[in-house]
Short mmCIF file of C-alpha atoms and ligand atoms in Angstrom, two decimals:
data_model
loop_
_atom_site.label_atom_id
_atom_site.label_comp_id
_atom_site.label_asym_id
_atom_site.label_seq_id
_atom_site.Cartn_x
_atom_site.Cartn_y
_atom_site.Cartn_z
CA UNK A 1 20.29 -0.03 -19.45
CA UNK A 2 16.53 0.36 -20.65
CA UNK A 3 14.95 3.95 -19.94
CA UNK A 4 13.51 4.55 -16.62
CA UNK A 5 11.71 6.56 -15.36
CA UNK A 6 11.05 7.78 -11.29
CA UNK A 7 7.52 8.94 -9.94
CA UNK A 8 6.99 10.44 -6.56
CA UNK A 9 5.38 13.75 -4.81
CA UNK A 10 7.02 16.94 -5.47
CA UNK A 11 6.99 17.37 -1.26
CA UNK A 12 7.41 14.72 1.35
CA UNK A 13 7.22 15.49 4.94
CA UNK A 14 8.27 13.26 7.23
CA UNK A 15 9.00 12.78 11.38
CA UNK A 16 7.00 13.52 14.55
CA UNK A 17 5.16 16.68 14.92
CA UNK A 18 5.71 17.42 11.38
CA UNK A 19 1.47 17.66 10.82
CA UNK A 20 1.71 21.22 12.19
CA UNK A 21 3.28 22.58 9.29
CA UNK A 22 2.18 19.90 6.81
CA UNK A 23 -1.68 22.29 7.54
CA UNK A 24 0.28 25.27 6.83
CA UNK A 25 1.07 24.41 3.61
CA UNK A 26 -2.49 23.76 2.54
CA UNK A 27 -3.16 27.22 3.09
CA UNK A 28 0.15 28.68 1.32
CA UNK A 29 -0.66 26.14 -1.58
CA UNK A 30 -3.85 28.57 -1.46
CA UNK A 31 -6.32 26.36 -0.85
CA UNK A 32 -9.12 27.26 1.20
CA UNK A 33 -12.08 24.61 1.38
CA UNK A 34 -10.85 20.73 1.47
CA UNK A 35 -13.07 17.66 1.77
CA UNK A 36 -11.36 15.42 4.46
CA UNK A 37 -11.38 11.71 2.84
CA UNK A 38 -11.20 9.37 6.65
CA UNK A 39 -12.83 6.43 7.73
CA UNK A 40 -15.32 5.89 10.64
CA UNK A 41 -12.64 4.51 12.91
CA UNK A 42 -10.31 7.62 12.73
CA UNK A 43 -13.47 9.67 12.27
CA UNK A 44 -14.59 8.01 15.77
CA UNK A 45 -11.47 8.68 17.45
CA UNK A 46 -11.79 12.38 16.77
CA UNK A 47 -8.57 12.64 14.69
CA UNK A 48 -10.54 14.12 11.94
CA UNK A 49 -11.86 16.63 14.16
CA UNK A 50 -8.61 17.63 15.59
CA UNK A 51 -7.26 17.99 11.93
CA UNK A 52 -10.57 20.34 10.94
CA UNK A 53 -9.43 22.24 13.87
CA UNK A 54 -6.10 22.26 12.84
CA UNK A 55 -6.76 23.69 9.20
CA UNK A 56 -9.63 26.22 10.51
CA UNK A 57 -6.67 27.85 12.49
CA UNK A 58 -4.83 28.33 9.36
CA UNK A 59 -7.71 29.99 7.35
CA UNK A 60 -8.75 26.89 5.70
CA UNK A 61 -12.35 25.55 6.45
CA UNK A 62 -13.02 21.61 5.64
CA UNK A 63 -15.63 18.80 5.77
CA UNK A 64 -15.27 15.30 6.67
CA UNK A 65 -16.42 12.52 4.49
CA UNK A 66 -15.86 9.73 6.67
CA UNK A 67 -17.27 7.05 4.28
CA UNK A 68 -13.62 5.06 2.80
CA UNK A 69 -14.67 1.95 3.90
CA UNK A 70 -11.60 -0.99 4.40
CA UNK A 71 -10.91 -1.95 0.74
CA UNK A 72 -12.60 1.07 -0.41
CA UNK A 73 -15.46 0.57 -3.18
CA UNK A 74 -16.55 2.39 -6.22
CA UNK A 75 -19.53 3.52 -4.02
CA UNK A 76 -17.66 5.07 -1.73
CA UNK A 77 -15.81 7.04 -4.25
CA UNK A 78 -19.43 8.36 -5.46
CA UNK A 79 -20.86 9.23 -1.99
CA UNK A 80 -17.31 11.27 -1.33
CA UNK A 81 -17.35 12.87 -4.93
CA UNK A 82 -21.07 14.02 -4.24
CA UNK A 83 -20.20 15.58 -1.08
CA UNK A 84 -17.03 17.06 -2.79
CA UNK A 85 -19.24 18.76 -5.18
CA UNK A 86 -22.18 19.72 -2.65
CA UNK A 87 -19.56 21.47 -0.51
CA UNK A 88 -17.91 23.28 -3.45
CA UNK A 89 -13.99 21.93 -2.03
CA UNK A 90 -11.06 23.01 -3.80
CA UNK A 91 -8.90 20.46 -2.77
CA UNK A 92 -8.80 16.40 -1.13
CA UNK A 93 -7.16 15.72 2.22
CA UNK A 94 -7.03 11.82 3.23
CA UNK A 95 -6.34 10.87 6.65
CA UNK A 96 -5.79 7.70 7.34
CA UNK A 97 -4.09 4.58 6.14
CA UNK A 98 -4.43 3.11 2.11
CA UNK A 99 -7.78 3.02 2.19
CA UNK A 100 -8.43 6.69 2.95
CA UNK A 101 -5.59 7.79 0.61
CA UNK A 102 -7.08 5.37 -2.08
CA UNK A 103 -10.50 6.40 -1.57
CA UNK A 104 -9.03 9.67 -2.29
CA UNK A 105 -7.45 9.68 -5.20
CA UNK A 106 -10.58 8.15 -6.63
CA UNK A 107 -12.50 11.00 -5.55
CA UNK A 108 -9.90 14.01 -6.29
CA UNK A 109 -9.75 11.95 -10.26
CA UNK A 110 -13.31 11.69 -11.20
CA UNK A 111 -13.66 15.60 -9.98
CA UNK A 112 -11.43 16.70 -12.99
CA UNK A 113 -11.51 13.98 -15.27
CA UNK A 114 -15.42 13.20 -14.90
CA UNK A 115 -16.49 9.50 -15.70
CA UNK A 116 -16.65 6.69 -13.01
CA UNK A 117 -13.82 5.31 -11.14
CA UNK A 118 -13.80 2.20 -13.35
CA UNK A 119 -13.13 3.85 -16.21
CA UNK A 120 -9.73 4.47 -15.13
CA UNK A 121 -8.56 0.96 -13.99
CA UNK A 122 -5.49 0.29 -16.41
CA UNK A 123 -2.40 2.28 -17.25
CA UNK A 124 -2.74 6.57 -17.23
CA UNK A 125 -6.14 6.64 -18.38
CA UNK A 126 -7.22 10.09 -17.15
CA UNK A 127 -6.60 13.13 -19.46
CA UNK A 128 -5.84 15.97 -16.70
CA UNK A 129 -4.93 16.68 -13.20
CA UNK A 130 -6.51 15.43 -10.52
CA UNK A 131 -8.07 18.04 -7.93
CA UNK A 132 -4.70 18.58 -5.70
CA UNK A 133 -4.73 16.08 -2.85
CA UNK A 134 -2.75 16.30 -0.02
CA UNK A 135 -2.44 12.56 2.35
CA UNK A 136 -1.70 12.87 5.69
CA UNK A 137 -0.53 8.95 7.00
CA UNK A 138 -1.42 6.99 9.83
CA UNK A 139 -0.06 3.66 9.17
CA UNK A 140 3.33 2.70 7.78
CA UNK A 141 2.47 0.88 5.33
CA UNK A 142 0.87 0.81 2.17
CA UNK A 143 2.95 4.34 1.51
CA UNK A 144 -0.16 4.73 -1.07
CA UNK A 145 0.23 8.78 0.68
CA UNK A 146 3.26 8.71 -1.89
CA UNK A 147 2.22 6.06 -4.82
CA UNK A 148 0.96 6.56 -8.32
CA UNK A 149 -1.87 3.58 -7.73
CA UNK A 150 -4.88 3.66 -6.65
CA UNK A 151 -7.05 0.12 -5.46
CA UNK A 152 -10.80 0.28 -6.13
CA UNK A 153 -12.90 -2.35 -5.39
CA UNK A 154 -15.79 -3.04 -7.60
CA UNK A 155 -18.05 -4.15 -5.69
CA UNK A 156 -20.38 -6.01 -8.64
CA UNK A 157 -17.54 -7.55 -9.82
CA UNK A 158 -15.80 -8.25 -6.61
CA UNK A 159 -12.35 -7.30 -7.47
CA UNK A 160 -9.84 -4.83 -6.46
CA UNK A 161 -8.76 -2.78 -9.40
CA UNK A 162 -5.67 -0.66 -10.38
CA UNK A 163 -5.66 2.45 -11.20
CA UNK A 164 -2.18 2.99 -12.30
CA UNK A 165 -1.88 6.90 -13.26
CA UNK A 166 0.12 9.52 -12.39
CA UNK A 167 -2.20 11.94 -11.86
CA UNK A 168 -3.19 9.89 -8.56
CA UNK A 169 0.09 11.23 -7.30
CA UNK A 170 -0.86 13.03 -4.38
CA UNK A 171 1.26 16.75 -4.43
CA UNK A 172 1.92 16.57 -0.71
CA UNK A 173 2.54 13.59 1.51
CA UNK A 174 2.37 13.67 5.57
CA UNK A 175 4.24 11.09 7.61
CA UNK A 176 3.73 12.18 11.41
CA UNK A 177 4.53 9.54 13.38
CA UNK A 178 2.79 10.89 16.65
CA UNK A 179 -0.22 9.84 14.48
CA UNK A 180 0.71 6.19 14.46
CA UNK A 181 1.44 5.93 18.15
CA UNK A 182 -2.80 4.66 18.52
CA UNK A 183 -2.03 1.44 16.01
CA UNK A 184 -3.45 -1.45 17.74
CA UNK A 185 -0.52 -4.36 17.16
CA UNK A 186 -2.51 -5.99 14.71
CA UNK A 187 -2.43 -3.19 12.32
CA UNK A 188 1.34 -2.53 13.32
CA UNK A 189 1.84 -6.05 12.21
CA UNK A 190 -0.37 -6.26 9.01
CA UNK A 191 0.89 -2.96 7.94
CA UNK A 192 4.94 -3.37 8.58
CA UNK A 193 4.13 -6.88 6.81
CA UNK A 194 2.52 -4.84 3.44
CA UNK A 195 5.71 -2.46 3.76
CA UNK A 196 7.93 -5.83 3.46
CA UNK A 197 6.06 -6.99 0.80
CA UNK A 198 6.69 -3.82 -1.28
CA UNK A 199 10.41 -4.28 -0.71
CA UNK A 200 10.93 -7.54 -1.55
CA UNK A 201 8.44 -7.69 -4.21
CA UNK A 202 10.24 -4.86 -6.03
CA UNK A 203 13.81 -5.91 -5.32
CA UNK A 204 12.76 -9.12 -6.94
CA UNK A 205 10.77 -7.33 -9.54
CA UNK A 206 11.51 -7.61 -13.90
CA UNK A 207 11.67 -3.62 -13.28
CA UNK A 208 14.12 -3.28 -10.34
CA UNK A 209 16.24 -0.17 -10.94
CA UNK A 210 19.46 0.97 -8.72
CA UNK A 211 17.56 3.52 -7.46
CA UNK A 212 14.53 1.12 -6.46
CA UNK A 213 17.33 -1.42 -5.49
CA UNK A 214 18.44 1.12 -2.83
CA UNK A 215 15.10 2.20 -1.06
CA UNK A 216 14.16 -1.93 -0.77
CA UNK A 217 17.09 -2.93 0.91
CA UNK A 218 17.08 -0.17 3.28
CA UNK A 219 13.29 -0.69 3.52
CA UNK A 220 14.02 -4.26 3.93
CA UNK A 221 16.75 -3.65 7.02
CA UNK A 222 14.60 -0.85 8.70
CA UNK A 223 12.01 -3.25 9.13
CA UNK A 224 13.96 -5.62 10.72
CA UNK A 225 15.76 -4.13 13.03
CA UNK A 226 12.03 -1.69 13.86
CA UNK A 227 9.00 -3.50 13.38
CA UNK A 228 9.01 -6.14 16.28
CA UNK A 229 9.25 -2.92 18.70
CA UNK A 230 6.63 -1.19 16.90
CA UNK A 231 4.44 -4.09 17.62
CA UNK A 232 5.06 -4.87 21.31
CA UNK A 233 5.56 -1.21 22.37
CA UNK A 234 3.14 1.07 20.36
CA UNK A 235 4.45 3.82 22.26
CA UNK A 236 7.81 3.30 21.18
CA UNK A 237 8.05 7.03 18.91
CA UNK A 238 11.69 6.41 17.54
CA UNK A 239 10.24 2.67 16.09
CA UNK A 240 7.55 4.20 14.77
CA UNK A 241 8.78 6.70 12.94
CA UNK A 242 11.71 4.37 11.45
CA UNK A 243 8.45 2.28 10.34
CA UNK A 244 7.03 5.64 8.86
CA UNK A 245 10.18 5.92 6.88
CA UNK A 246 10.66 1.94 5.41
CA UNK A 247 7.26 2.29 4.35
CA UNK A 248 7.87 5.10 2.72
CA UNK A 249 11.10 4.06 0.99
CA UNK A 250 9.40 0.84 0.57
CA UNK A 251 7.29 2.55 -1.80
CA UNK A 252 9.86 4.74 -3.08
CA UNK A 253 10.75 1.17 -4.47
CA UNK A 254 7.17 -0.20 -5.84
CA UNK A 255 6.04 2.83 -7.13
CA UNK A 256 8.70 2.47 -9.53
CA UNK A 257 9.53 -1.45 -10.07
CA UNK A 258 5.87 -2.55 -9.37
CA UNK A 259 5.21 -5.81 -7.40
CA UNK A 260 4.49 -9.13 -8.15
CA UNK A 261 2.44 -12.25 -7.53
CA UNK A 262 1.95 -11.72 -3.98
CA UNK A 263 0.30 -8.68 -4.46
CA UNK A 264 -1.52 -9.85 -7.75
CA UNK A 265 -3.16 -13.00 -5.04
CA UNK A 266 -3.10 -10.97 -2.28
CA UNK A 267 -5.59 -8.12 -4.29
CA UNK A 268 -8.39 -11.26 -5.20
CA UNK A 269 -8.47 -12.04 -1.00
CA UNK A 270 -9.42 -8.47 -0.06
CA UNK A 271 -11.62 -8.14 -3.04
CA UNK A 272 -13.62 -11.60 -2.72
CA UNK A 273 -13.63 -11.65 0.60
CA UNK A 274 -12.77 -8.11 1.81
CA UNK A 275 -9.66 -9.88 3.91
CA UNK A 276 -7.15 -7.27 5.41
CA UNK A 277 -4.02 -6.22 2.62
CA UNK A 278 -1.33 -6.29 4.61
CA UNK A 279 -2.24 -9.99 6.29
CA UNK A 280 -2.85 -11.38 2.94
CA UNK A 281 0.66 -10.24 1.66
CA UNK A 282 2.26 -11.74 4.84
CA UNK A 283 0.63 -15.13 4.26
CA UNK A 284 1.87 -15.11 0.39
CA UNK A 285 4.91 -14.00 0.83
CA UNK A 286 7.01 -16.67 1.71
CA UNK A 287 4.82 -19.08 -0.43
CA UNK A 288 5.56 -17.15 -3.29
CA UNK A 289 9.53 -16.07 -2.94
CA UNK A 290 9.67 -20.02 -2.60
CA UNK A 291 8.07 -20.28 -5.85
CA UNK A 292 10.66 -17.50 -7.31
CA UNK A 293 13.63 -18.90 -5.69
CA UNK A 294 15.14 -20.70 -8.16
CA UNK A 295 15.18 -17.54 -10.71
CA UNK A 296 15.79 -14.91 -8.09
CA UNK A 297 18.32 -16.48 -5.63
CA UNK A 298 20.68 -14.22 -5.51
CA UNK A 299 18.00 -11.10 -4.91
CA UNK A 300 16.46 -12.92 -2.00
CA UNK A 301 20.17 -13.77 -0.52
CA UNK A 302 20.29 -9.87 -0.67
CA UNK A 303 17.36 -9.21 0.92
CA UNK A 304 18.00 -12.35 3.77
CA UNK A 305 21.35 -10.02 4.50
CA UNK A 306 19.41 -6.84 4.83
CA UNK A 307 17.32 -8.85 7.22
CA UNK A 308 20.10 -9.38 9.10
CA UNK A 309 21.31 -13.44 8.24
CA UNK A 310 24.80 -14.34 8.20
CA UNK A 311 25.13 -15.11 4.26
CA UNK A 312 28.75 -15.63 3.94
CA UNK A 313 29.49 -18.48 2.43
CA UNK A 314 26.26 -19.40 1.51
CA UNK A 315 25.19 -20.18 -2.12
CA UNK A 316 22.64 -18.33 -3.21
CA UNK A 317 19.97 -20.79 -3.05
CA UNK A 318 21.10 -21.23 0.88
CA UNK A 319 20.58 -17.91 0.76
CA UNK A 320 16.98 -17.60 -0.62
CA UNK A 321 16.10 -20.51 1.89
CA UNK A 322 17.06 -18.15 4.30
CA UNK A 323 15.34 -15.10 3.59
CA UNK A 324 12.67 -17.09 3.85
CA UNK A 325 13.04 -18.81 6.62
CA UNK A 326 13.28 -15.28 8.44
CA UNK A 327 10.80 -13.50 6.70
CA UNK A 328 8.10 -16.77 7.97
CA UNK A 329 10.11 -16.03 12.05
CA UNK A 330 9.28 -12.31 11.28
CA UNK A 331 5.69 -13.16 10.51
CA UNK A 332 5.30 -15.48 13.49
CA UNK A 333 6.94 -13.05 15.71
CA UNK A 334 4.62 -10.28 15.62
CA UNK A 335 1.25 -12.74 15.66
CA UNK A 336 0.35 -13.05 11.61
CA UNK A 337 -1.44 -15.55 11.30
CA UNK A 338 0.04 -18.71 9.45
CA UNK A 339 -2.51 -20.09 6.74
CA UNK A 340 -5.25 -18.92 4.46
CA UNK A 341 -7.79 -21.44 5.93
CA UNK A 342 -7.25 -19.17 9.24
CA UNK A 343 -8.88 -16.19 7.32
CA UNK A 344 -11.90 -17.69 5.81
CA UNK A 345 -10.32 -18.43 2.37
CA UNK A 346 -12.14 -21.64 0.69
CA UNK A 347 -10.65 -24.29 -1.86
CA UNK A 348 -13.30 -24.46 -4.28
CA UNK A 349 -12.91 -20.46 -4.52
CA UNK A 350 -9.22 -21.22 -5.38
CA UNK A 351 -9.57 -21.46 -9.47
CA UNK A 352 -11.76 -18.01 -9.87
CA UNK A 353 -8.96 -16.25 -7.18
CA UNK A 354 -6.38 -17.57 -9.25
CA UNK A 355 -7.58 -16.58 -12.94
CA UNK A 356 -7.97 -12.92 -11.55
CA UNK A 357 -4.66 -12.93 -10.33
CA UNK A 358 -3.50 -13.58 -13.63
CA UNK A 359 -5.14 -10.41 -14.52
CA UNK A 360 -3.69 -7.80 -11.64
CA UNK A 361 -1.12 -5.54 -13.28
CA UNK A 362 1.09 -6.52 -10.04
CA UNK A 363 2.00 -10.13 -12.14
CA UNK A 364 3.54 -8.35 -14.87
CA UNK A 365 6.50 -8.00 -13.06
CA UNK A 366 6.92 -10.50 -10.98
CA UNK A 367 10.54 -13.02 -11.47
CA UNK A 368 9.16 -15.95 -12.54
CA UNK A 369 6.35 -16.31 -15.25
CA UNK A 370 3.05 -18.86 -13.65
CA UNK A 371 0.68 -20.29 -15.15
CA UNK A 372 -3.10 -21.16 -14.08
CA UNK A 373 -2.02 -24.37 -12.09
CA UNK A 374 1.01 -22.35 -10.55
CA UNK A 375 -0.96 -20.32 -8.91
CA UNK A 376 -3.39 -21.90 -7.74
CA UNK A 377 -1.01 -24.68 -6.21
CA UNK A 378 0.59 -21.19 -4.19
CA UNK A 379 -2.88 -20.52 -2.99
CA UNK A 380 -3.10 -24.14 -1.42
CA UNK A 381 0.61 -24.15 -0.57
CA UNK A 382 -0.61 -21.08 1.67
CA UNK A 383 -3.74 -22.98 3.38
N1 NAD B 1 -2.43 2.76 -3.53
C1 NAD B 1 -1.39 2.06 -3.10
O1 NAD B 1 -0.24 2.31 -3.48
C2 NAD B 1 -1.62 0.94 -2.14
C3 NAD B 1 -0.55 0.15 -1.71
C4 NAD B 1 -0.82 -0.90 -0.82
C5 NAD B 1 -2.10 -1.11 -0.34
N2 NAD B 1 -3.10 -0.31 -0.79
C6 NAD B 1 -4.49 -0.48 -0.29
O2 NAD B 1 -4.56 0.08 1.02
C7 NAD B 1 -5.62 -0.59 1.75
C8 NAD B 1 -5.08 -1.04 3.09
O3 NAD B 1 -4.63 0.13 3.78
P1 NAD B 1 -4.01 -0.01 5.28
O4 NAD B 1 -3.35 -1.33 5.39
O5 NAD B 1 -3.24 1.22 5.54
O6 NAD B 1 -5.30 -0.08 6.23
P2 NAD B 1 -6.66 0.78 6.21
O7 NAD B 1 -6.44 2.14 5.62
O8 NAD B 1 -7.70 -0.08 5.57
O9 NAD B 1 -6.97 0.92 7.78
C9 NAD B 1 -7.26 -0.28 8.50
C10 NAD B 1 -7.90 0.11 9.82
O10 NAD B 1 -6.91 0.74 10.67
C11 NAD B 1 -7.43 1.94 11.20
N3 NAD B 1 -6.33 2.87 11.43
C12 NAD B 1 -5.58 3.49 10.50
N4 NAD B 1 -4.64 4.26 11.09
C13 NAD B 1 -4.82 4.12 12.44
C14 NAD B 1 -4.16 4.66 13.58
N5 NAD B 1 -3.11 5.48 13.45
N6 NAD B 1 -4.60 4.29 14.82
C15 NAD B 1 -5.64 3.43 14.93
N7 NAD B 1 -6.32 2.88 13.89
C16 NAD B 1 -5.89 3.23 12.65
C17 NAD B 1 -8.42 2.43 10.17
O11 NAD B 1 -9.37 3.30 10.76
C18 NAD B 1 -9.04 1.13 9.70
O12 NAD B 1 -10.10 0.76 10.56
C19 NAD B 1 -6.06 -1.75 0.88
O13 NAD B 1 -7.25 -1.41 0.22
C20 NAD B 1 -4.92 -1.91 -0.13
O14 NAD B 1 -5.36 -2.46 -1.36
C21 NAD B 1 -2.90 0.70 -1.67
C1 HE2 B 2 0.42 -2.21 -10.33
C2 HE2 B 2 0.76 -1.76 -8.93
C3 HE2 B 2 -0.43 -1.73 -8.00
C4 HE2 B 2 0.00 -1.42 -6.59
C5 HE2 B 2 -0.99 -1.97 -5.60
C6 HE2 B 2 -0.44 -2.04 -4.21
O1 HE2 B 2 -1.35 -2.72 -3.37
FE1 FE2 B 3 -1.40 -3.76 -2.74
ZN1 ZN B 4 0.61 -3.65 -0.60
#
């Protein structure tokens, strides 16, 4: 066995209510002036206000920069580092869902390291620290609140970079699930769908590990047996939080075996045409597991048990053809939509999406090597 190695926040805190002392800790950490990273939906719904409230009653005073935009830009990470600066904060607090926690990162890096956000897209770029960040979650998810990555849209270029680096790590992660309870299905459904992805993507992955094998499947049968409930009864506290925690193991998973193609195509939709992550990864999925199931048959029978299919006696083939057959009655049970022509996505934009996915990082890893022609072929497979 290769060396591996296993990245993930020194503390985790997890289940409903657990916010409460999550604040408390900012102040023991000793921290006494943090710029709250949101965006203007959670901002509107006064969640960033309650937490302000929250922190003031511990000693620790804050300011809300409610500027991460959906697939948050390079600009955004300037306007929040400004403010971060203005307002002389010692540490970052995100609230909210990837976006907020990536917006973040980019923010709490460029304070210590200096530079612009782009000069960190790659592989541990940044020389030191970044300025401690603590992510409080409200979707489950992207489980960025726990990952080493961070997913910067330039803007002039129009693509979604990665910042792969551990000093993105955030020292502190929050999964309250009383915060989730306000997900409109949609989200519920885009979001358990980008949690899914992460499993199966890294179960599959060229960089799977025991360890990383263990948090997908669980992931993978959490998810199944939750996610359908999340989205027709947002209510439902004991569904959401066993969505908090398969996103979160989920991640366990990626942040350690990386992804693959779906991700890599999935990262050109929300950067060319600023589509929603989670419903691009749920349109790929099945597109590309097809595309992988030759190689990785016996993973995906794996992961079509965890998702609860009878696989005894099946070859492994029959049992790739059934993972994804119930990972597309998954998708269609909770309202994702079925094709990319639904979302906007163009044919003649098909050969400059699929050159940049050849770029993303996420491809490195994925089963099955694909060339130019592969990919785009996926991309129409998935109109
Ligand atoms: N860094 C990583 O490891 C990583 C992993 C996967 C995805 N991502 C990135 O994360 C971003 C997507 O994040 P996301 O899917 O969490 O969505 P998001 O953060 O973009 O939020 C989507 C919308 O949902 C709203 N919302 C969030 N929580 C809510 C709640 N509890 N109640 C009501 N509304 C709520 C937000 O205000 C926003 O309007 C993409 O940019 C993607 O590239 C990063
Ligand atoms: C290389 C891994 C980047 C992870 C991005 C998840 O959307
Ligand atoms: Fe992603
Ligand atoms: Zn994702």
């Amino acid at each position: 066995m290769t060396e591996t190695t296993f990245f993930i926040p020194s503390l985790n805190m997890m289940g409903a209510g657990c916010l409460t002392n999550a604040v408390g800790n900012v102040y023991s950490y000793g921290f006494r002036r943090a710029l709250i990273v949101t965006d203007s939906v959670m901002n509107s719904l006064g969640v960033a206000d309650k937490l302000g409230a929250l922190l003031a009653a511990a000693g620790v005073s804050s300011v809300i920069f409610p500027g991460a935009q959906p697939n948050p830009t390079v600009g955004n990470v300037e306007a929040g580092l400004a403010l971060l600066q203005q307002e002389q904060c010692d540490c970052v607090i995100s609230l909210g869902g990837g976006s907020s926690h990536d917006c973040a990162k980019g923010i709490a890096l460029t304070a210590t390291n200096g530079g612009s956000i782009r000069d960190y897209e790659g592989v541990d770029k940044s020389a030191k620290a970044q300025l401690p960040l603590i992510a409080i979650n409200t979707t489950a998810g992207t489980a960025s609140e726990m990952t080493r990555f961070c997913i910067i849209t330039d803007e002039q270029r129009m693509v979604k970079m990665a910042i792969v680096d551990r000093n993105v790590t955030p020292l502190l992660s929050v999964n309250d699930p009383e915060l989730m309870l306000g997900k409109p299905p949609m989200l519920t459904a885009a979001t358990g769908m980008d949690a899914l992805t992460h499993a199966v993507e890294a179960y599959v992955s060229v960089a799977a590990t025991p360890i990383t094998d263990a948090c997908a499947l669980k992931a993978v049968s959490i998810i199944a047996g939750n996610l359908r409930t999340a989205v027709a009864e947002g209510n439902n506290l004991a569904a959401r939080e066993a969505m908090a925690y398969a996103g979160f193991m989920a991640g366990m998973a990626f942040n350690n075996a990386s992804l693959g193609f779906v991700h890599a195509m999935a990262h050109q939709l929300g950067g060319f045409y600023d589509l929603p992550h989670g419903v691009c990864n749920a349109v790929l999925l099945p597109h590309v597991e097809e595309f992988n199931a030759d190689i990785a048959a016996s993973r995906l029978k794996d992961v079509a048990h965890a998702l609860g299919v009878d696989t005894l006696g099946m070859s492994d083939r029959q049992g790739a053809d059934a993972c994804i057959a119930a990972i597309r009655r998954l998708s269609a049970d909770i309202g994702i939509p079925s094709g990319l022509t639904q979302l906007g996505v163009k044919d003649q934009d098909i050969p400059i999406l699929a050159a940049n996915a050849l770029k993303d990082a996420c491809g490195l890893t994925n089963p099955r090597r694909a060339s130019q022609a592969d990919i785009e072929s996926i991309f129409r497979a998935a109109a």
